[in-house]
Short mmCIF file of N, CA and C in Angstrom, two decimals:
data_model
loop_
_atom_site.label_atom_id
_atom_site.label_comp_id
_atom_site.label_asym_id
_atom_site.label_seq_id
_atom_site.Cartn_x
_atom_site.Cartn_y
_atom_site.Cartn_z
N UNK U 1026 -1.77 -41.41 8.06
CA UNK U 1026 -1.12 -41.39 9.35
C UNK U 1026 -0.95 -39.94 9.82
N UNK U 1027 -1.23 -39.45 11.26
CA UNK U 1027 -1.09 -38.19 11.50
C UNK U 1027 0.16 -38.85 12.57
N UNK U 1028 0.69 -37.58 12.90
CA UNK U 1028 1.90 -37.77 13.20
C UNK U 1028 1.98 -36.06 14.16
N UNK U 1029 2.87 -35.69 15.28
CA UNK U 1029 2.63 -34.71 16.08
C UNK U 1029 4.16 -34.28 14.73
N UNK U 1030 4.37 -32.78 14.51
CA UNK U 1030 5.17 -32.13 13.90
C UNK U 1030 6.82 -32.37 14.51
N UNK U 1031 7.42 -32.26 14.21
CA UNK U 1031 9.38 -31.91 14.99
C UNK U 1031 9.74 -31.04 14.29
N UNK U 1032 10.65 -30.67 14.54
CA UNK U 1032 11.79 -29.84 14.19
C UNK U 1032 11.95 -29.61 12.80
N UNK U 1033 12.27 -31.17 12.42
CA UNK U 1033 12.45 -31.38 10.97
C UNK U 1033 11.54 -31.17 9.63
N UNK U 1034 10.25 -31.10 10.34
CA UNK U 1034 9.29 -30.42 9.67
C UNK U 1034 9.17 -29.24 9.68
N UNK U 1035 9.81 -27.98 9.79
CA UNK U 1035 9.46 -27.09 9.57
C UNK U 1035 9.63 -26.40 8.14
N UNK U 1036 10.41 -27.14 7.33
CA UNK U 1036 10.75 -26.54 5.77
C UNK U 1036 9.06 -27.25 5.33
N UNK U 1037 8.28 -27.94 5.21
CA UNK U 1037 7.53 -28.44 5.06
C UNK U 1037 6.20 -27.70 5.59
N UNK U 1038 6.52 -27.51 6.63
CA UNK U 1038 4.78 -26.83 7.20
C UNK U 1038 5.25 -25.76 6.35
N UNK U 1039 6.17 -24.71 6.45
CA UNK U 1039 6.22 -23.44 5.76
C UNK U 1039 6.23 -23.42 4.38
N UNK U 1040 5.72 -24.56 3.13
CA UNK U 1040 5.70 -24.81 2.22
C UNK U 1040 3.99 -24.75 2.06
N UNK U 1041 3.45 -25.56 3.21
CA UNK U 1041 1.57 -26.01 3.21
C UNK U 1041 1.64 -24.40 3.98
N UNK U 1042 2.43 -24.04 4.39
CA UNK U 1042 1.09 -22.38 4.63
C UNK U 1042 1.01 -21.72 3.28
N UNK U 1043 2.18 -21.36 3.14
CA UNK U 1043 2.60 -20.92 1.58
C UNK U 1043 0.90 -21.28 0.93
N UNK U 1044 1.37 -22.44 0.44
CA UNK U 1044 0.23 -23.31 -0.34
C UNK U 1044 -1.35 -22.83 0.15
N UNK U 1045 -1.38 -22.98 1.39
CA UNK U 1045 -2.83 -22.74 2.03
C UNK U 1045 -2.98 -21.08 1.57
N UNK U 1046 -2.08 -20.11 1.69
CA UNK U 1046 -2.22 -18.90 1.74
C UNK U 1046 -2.52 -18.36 0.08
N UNK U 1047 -1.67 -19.11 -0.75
CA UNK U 1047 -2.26 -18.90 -2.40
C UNK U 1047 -3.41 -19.39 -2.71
N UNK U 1048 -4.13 -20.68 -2.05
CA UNK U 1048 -5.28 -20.89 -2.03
C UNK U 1048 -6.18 -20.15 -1.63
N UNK U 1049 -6.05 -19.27 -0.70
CA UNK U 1049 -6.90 -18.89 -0.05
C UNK U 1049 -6.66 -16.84 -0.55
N UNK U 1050 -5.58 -16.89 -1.66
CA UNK U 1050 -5.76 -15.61 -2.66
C UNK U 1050 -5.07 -14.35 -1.78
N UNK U 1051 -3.53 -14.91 -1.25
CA UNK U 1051 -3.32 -13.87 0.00
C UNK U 1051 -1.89 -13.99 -0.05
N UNK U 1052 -1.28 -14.82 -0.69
CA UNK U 1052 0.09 -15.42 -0.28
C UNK U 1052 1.07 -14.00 -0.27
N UNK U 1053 0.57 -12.83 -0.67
CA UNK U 1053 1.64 -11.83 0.11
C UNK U 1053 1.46 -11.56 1.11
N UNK U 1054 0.49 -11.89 1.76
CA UNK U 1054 0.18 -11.91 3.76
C UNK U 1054 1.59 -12.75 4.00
N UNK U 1055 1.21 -13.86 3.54
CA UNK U 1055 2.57 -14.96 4.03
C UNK U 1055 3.88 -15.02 4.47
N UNK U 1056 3.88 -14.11 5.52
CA UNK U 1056 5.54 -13.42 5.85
C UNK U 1056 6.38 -14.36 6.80
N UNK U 1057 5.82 -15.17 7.31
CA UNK U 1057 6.23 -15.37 8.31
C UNK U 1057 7.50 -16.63 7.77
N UNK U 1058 8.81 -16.80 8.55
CA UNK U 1058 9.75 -17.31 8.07
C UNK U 1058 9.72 -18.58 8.64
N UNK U 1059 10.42 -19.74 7.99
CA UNK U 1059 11.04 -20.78 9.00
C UNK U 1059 11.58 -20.63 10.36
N UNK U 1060 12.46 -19.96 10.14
CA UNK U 1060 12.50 -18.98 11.33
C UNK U 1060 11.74 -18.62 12.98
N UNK U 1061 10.28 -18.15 12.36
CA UNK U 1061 9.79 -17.48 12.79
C UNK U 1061 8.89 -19.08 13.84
N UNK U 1062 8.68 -19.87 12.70
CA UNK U 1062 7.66 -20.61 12.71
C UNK U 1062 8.66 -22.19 14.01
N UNK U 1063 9.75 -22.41 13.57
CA UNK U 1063 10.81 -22.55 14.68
C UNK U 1063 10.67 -22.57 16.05
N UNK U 1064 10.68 -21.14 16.23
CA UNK U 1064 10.11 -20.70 17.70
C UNK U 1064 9.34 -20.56 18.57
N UNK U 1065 8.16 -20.24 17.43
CA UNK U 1065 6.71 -20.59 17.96
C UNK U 1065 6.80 -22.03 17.87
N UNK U 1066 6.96 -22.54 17.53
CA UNK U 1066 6.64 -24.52 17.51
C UNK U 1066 7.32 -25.37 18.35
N UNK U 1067 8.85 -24.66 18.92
CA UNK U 1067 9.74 -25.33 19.16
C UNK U 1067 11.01 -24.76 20.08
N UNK U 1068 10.53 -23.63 20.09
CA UNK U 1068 11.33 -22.32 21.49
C UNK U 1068 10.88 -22.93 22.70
N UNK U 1069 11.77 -21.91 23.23
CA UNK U 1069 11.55 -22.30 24.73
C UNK U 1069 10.32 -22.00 25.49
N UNK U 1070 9.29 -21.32 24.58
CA UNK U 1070 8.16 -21.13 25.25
C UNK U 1070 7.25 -21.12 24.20
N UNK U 1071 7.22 -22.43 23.54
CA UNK U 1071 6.19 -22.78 21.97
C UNK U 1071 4.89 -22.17 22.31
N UNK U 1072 4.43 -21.80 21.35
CA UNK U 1072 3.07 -20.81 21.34
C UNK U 1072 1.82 -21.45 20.47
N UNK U 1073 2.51 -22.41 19.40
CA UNK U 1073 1.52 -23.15 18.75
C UNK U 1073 2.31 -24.73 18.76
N UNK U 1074 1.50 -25.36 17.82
CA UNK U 1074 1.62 -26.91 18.06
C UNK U 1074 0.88 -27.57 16.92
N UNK U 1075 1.91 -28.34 16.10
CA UNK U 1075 1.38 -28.84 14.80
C UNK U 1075 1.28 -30.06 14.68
N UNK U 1076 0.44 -30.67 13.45
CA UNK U 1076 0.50 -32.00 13.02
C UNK U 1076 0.59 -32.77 11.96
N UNK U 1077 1.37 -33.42 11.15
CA UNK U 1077 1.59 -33.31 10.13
C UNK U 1077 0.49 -34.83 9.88
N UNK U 1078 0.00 -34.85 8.38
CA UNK U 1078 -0.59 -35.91 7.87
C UNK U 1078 0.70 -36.47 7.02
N UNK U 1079 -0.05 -37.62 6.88
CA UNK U 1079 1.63 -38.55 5.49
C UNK U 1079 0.44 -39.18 5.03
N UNK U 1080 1.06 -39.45 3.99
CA UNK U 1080 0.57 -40.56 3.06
C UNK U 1080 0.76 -41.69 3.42
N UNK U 1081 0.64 -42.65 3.47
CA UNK U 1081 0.23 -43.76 3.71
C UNK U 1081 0.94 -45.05 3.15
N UNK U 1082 1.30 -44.76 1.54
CA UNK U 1082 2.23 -45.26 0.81
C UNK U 1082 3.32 -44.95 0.91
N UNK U 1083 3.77 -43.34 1.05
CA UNK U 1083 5.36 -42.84 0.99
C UNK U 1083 5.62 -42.56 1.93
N UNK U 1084 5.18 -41.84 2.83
CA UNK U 1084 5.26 -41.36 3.87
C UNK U 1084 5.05 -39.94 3.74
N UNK U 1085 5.23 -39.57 2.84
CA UNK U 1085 5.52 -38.33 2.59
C UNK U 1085 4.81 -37.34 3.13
N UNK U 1086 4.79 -36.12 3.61
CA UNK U 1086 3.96 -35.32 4.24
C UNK U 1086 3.07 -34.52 3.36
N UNK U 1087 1.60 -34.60 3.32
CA UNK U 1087 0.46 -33.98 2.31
C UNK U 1087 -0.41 -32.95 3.08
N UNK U 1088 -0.34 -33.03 4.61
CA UNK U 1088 -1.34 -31.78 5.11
C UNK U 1088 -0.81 -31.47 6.53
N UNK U 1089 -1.18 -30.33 6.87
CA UNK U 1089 -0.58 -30.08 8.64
C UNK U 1089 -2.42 -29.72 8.78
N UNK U 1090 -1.76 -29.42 10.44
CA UNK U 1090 -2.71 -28.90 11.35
C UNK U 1090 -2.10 -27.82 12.53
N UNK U 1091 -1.77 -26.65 12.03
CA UNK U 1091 -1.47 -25.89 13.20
C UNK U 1091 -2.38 -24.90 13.92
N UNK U 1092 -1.82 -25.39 15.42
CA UNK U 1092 -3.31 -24.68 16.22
C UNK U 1092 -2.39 -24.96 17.86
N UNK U 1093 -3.44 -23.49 18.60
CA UNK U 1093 -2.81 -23.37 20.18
C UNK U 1093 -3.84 -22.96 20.93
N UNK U 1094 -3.79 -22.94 21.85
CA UNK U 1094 -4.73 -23.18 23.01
C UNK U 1094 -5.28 -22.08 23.31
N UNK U 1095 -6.53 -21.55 23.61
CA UNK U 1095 -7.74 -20.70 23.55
C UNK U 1095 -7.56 -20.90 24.85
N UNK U 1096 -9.18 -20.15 25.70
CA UNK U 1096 -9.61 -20.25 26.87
C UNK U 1096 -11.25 -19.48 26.96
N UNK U 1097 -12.12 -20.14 27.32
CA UNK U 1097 -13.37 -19.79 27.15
C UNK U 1097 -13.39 -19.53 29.05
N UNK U 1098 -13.80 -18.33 29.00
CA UNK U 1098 -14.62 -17.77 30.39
C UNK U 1098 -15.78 -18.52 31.34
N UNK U 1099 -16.40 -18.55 29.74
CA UNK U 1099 -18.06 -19.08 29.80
C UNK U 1099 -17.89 -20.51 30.60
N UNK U 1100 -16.59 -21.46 30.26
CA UNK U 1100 -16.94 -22.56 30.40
C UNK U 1100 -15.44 -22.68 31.68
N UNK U 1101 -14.79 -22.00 31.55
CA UNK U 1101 -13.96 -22.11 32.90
C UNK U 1101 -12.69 -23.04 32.10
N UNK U 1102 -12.52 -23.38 31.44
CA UNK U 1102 -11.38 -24.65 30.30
C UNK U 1102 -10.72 -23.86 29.07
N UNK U 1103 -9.28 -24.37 28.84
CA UNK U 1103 -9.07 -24.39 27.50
C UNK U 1103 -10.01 -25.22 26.29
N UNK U 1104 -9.56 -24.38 25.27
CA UNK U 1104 -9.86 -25.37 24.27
C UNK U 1104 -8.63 -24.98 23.42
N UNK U 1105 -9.11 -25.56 22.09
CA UNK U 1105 -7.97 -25.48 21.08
C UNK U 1105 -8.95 -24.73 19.90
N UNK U 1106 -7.47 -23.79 19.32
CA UNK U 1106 -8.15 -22.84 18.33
C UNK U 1106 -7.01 -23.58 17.01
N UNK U 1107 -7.89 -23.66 15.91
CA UNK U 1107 -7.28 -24.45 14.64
C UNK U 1107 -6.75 -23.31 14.02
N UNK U 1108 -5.42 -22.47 14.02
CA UNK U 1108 -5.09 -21.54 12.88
C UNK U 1108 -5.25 -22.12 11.14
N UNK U 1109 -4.91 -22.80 11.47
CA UNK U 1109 -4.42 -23.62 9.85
C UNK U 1109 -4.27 -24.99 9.66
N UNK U 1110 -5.28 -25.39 8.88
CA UNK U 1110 -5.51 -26.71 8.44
C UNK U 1110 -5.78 -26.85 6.82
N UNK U 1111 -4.31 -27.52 6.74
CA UNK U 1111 -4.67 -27.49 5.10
C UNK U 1111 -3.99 -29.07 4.42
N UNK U 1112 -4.46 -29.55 3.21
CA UNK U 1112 -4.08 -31.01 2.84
C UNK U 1112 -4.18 -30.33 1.21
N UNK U 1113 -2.68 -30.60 0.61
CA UNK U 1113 -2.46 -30.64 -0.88
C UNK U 1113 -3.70 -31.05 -1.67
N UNK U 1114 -4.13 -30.58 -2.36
CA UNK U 1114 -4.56 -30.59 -3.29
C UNK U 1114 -5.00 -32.10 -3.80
N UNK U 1115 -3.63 -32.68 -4.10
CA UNK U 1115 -3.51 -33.97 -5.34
C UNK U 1115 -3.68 -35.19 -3.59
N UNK U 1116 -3.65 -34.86 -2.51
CA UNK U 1116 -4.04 -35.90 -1.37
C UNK U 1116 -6.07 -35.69 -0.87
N UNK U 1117 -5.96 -34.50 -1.30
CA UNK U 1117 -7.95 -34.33 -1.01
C UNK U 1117 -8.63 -35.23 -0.76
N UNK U 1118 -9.61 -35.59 -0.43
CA UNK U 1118 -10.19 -37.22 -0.07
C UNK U 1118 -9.97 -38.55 -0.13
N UNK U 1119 -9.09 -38.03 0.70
CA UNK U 1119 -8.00 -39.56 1.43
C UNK U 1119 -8.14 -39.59 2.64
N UNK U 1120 -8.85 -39.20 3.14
CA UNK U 1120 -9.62 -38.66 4.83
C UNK U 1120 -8.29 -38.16 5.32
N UNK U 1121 -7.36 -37.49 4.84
CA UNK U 1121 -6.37 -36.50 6.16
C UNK U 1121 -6.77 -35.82 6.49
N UNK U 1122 -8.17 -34.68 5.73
CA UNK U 1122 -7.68 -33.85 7.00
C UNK U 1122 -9.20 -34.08 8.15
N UNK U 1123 -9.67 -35.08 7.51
CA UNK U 1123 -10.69 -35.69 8.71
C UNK U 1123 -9.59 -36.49 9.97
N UNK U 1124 -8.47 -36.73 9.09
CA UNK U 1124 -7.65 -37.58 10.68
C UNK U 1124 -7.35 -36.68 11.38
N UNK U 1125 -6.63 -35.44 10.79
CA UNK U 1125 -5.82 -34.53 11.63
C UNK U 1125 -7.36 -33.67 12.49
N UNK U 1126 -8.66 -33.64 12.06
CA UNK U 1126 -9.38 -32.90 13.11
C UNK U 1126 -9.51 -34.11 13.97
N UNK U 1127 -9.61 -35.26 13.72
CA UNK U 1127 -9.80 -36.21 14.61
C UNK U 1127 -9.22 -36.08 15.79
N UNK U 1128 -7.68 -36.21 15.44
CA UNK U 1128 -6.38 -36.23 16.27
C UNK U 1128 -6.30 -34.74 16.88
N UNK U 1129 -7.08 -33.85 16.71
CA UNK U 1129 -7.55 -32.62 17.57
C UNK U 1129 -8.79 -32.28 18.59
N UNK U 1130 -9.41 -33.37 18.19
CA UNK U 1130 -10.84 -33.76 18.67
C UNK U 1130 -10.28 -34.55 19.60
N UNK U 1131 -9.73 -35.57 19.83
CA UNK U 1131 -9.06 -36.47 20.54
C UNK U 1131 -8.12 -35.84 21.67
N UNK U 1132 -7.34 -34.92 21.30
CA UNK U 1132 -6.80 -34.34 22.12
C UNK U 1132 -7.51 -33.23 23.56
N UNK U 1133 -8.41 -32.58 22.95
CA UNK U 1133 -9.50 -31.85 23.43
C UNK U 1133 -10.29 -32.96 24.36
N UNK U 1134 -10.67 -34.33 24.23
CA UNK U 1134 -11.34 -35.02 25.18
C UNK U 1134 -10.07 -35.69 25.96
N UNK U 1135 -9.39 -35.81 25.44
CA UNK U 1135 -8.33 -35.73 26.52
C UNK U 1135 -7.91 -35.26 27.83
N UNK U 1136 -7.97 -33.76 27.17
CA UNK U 1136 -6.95 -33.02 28.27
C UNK U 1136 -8.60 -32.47 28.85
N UNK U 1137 -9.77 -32.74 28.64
CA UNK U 1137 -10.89 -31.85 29.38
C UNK U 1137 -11.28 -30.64 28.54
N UNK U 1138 -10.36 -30.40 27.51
CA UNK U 1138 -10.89 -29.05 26.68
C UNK U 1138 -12.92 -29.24 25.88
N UNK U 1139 -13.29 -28.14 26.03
CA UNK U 1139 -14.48 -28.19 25.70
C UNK U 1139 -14.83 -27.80 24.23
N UNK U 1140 -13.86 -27.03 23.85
CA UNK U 1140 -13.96 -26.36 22.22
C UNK U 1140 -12.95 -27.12 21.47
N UNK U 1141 -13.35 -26.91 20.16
CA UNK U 1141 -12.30 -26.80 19.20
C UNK U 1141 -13.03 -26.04 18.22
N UNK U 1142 -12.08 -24.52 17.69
CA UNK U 1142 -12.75 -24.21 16.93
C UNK U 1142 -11.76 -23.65 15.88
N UNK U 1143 -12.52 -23.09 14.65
CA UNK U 1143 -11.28 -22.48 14.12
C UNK U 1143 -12.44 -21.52 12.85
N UNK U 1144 -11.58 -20.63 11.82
CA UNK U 1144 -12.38 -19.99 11.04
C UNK U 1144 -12.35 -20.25 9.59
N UNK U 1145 -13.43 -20.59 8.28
CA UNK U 1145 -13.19 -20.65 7.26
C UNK U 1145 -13.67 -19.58 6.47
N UNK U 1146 -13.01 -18.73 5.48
CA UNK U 1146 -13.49 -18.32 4.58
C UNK U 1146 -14.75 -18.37 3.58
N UNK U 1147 -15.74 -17.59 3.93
CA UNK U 1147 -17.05 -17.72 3.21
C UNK U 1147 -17.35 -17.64 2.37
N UNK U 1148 -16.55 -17.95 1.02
CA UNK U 1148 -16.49 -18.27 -0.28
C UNK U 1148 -15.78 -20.05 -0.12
N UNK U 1149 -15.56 -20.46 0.69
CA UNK U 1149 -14.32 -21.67 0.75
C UNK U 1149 -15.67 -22.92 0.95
N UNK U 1150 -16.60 -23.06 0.04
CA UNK U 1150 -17.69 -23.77 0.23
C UNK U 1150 -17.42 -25.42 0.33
N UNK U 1151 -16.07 -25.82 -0.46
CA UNK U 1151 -15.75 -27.69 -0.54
C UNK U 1151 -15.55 -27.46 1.33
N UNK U 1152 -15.16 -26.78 1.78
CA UNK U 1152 -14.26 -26.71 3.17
C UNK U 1152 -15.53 -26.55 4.44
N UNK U 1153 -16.56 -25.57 4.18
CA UNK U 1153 -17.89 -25.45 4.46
C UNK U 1153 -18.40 -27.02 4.81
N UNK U 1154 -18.64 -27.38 3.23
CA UNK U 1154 -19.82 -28.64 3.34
C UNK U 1154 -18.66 -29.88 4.25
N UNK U 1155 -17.32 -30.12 4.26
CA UNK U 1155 -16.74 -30.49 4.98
C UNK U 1155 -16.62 -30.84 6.40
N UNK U 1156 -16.57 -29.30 6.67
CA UNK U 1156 -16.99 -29.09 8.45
C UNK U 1156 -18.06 -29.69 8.94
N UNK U 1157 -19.26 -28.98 7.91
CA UNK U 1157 -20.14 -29.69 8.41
C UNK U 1157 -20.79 -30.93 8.19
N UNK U 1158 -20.44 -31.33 7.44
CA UNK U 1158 -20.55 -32.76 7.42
C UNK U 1158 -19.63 -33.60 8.69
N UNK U 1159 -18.91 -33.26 9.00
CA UNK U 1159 -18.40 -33.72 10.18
C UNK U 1159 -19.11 -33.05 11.51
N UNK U 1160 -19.91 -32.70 11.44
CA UNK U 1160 -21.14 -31.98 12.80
C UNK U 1160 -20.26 -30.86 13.08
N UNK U 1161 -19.43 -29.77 12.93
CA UNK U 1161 -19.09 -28.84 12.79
C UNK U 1161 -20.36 -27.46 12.85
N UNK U 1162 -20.94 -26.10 13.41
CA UNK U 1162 -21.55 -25.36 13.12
C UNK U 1162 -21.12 -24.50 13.15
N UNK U 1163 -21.64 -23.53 11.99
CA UNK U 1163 -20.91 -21.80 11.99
C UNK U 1163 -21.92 -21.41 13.29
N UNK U 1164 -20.73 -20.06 13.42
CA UNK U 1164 -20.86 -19.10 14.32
C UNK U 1164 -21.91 -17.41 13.90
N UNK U 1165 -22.64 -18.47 13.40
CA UNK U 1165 -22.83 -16.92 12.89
C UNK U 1165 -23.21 -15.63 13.17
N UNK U 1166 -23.19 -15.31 14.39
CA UNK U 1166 -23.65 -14.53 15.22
C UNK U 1166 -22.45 -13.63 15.55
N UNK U 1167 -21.28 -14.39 15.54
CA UNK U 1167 -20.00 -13.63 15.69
C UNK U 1167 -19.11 -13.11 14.29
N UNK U 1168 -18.70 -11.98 14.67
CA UNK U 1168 -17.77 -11.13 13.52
C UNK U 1168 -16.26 -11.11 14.08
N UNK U 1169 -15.61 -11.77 13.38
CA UNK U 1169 -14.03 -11.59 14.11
C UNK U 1169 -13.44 -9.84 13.32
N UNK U 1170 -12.99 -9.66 14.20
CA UNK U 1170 -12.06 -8.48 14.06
C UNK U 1170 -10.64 -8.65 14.36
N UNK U 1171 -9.87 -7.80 13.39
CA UNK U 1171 -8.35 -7.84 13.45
C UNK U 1171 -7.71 -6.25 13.34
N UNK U 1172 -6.87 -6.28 14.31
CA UNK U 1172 -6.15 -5.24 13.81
C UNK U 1172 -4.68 -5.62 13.38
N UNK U 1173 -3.92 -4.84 12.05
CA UNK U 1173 -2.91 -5.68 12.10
C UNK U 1173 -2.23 -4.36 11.80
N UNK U 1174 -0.78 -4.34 11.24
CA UNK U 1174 -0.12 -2.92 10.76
C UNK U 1174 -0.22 -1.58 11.34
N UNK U 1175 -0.68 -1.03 10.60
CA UNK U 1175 -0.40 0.42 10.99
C UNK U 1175 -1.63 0.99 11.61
N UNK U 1176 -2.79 0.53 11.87
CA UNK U 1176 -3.72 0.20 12.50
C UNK U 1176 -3.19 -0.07 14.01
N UNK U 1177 -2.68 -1.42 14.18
CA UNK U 1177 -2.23 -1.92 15.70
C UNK U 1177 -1.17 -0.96 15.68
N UNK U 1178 -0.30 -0.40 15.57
CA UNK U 1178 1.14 0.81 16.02
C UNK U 1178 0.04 2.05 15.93
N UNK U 1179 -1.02 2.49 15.23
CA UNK U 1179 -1.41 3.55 15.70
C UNK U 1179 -2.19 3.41 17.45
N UNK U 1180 -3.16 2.27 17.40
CA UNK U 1180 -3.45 2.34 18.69
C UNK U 1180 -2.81 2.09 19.88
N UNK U 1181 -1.67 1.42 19.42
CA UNK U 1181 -0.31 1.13 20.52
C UNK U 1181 -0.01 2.51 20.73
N UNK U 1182 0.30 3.49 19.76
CA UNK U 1182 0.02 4.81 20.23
C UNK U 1182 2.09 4.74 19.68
N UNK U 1183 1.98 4.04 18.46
CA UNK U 1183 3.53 3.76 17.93
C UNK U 1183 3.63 4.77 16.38
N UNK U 1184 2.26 5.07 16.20
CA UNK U 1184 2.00 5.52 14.77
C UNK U 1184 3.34 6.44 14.10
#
């Protein structure tokens, strides 16, 4: 069952980033607080927008989907950009997190959005053959760039 996130989920999503972020060999990146995650989800001017998977038997919550709205030039429309999509471990092929892209795919023909996209790690190969097995294609032509820290305050000109 996917389910749109509340309030009450936020000790929970901030548990699956956690989780997603040690998976993915980083979890001291992982700063961001309940708190933080609160406001963006649920302030007065939410910035992202989540979805929780459950189990089926308990209810219990086993994967999110957090992601916020893009805008392509090329095509004149939003779309939706997937920050983070992740499903526990011990729930793995129980099709969640094929529901939760579903229930993002769904939303996107909905509202008229033309994309949905998001980025995986190129060592993250179960997650790879995944995507694409669901007709998913890399980008490979594009290089994302980030500036983050003392990098972004030097060119802010904050150094």
């Amino acid at each position: 069952m996917i389910r749109t996130a509340t309030p009450t989920d936020i000790p929970v999503i901030h548990a699956l980033i956690r989780e997603l972020a040690d998976y993915e060999k980083a979890l001291d990146e992982a700063r961001a607080t309940p708190e933080q995650l609160h406001e963006a989800l649920f302030g007065e001017h939410p910035a992202a927008f989540a979805h929780i998977a459950q189990d089926d038997t308990t209810g219990e919550a086993v994967g999110f989907a957090l992601w916020f709205l893009n805008f392509s030039t090329w095509r004149g429309v939003h779309g939706i950009y997937l920050e983070d999509l992740f499903v526990l471990p011990t729930a793995r092929g129980s099709g969640h997190g094929k529901a939760l892209l579903t229930e993002l795919a769904r939303i996107c023909v909905q509202r008229g959005y033309e994309r949905l996209e998001w980025s995986v790690l190129d060592w993250n190969t179960p997650s790879i053959a995944f995507y694409e097995a669901l007709g998913a294609r890399p980008q490979d032509e594009w290089t994302v760039y980030r500036l983050t820290d003392e990098a972004l305050g030097s060119l802010a000109g904050k150094a």
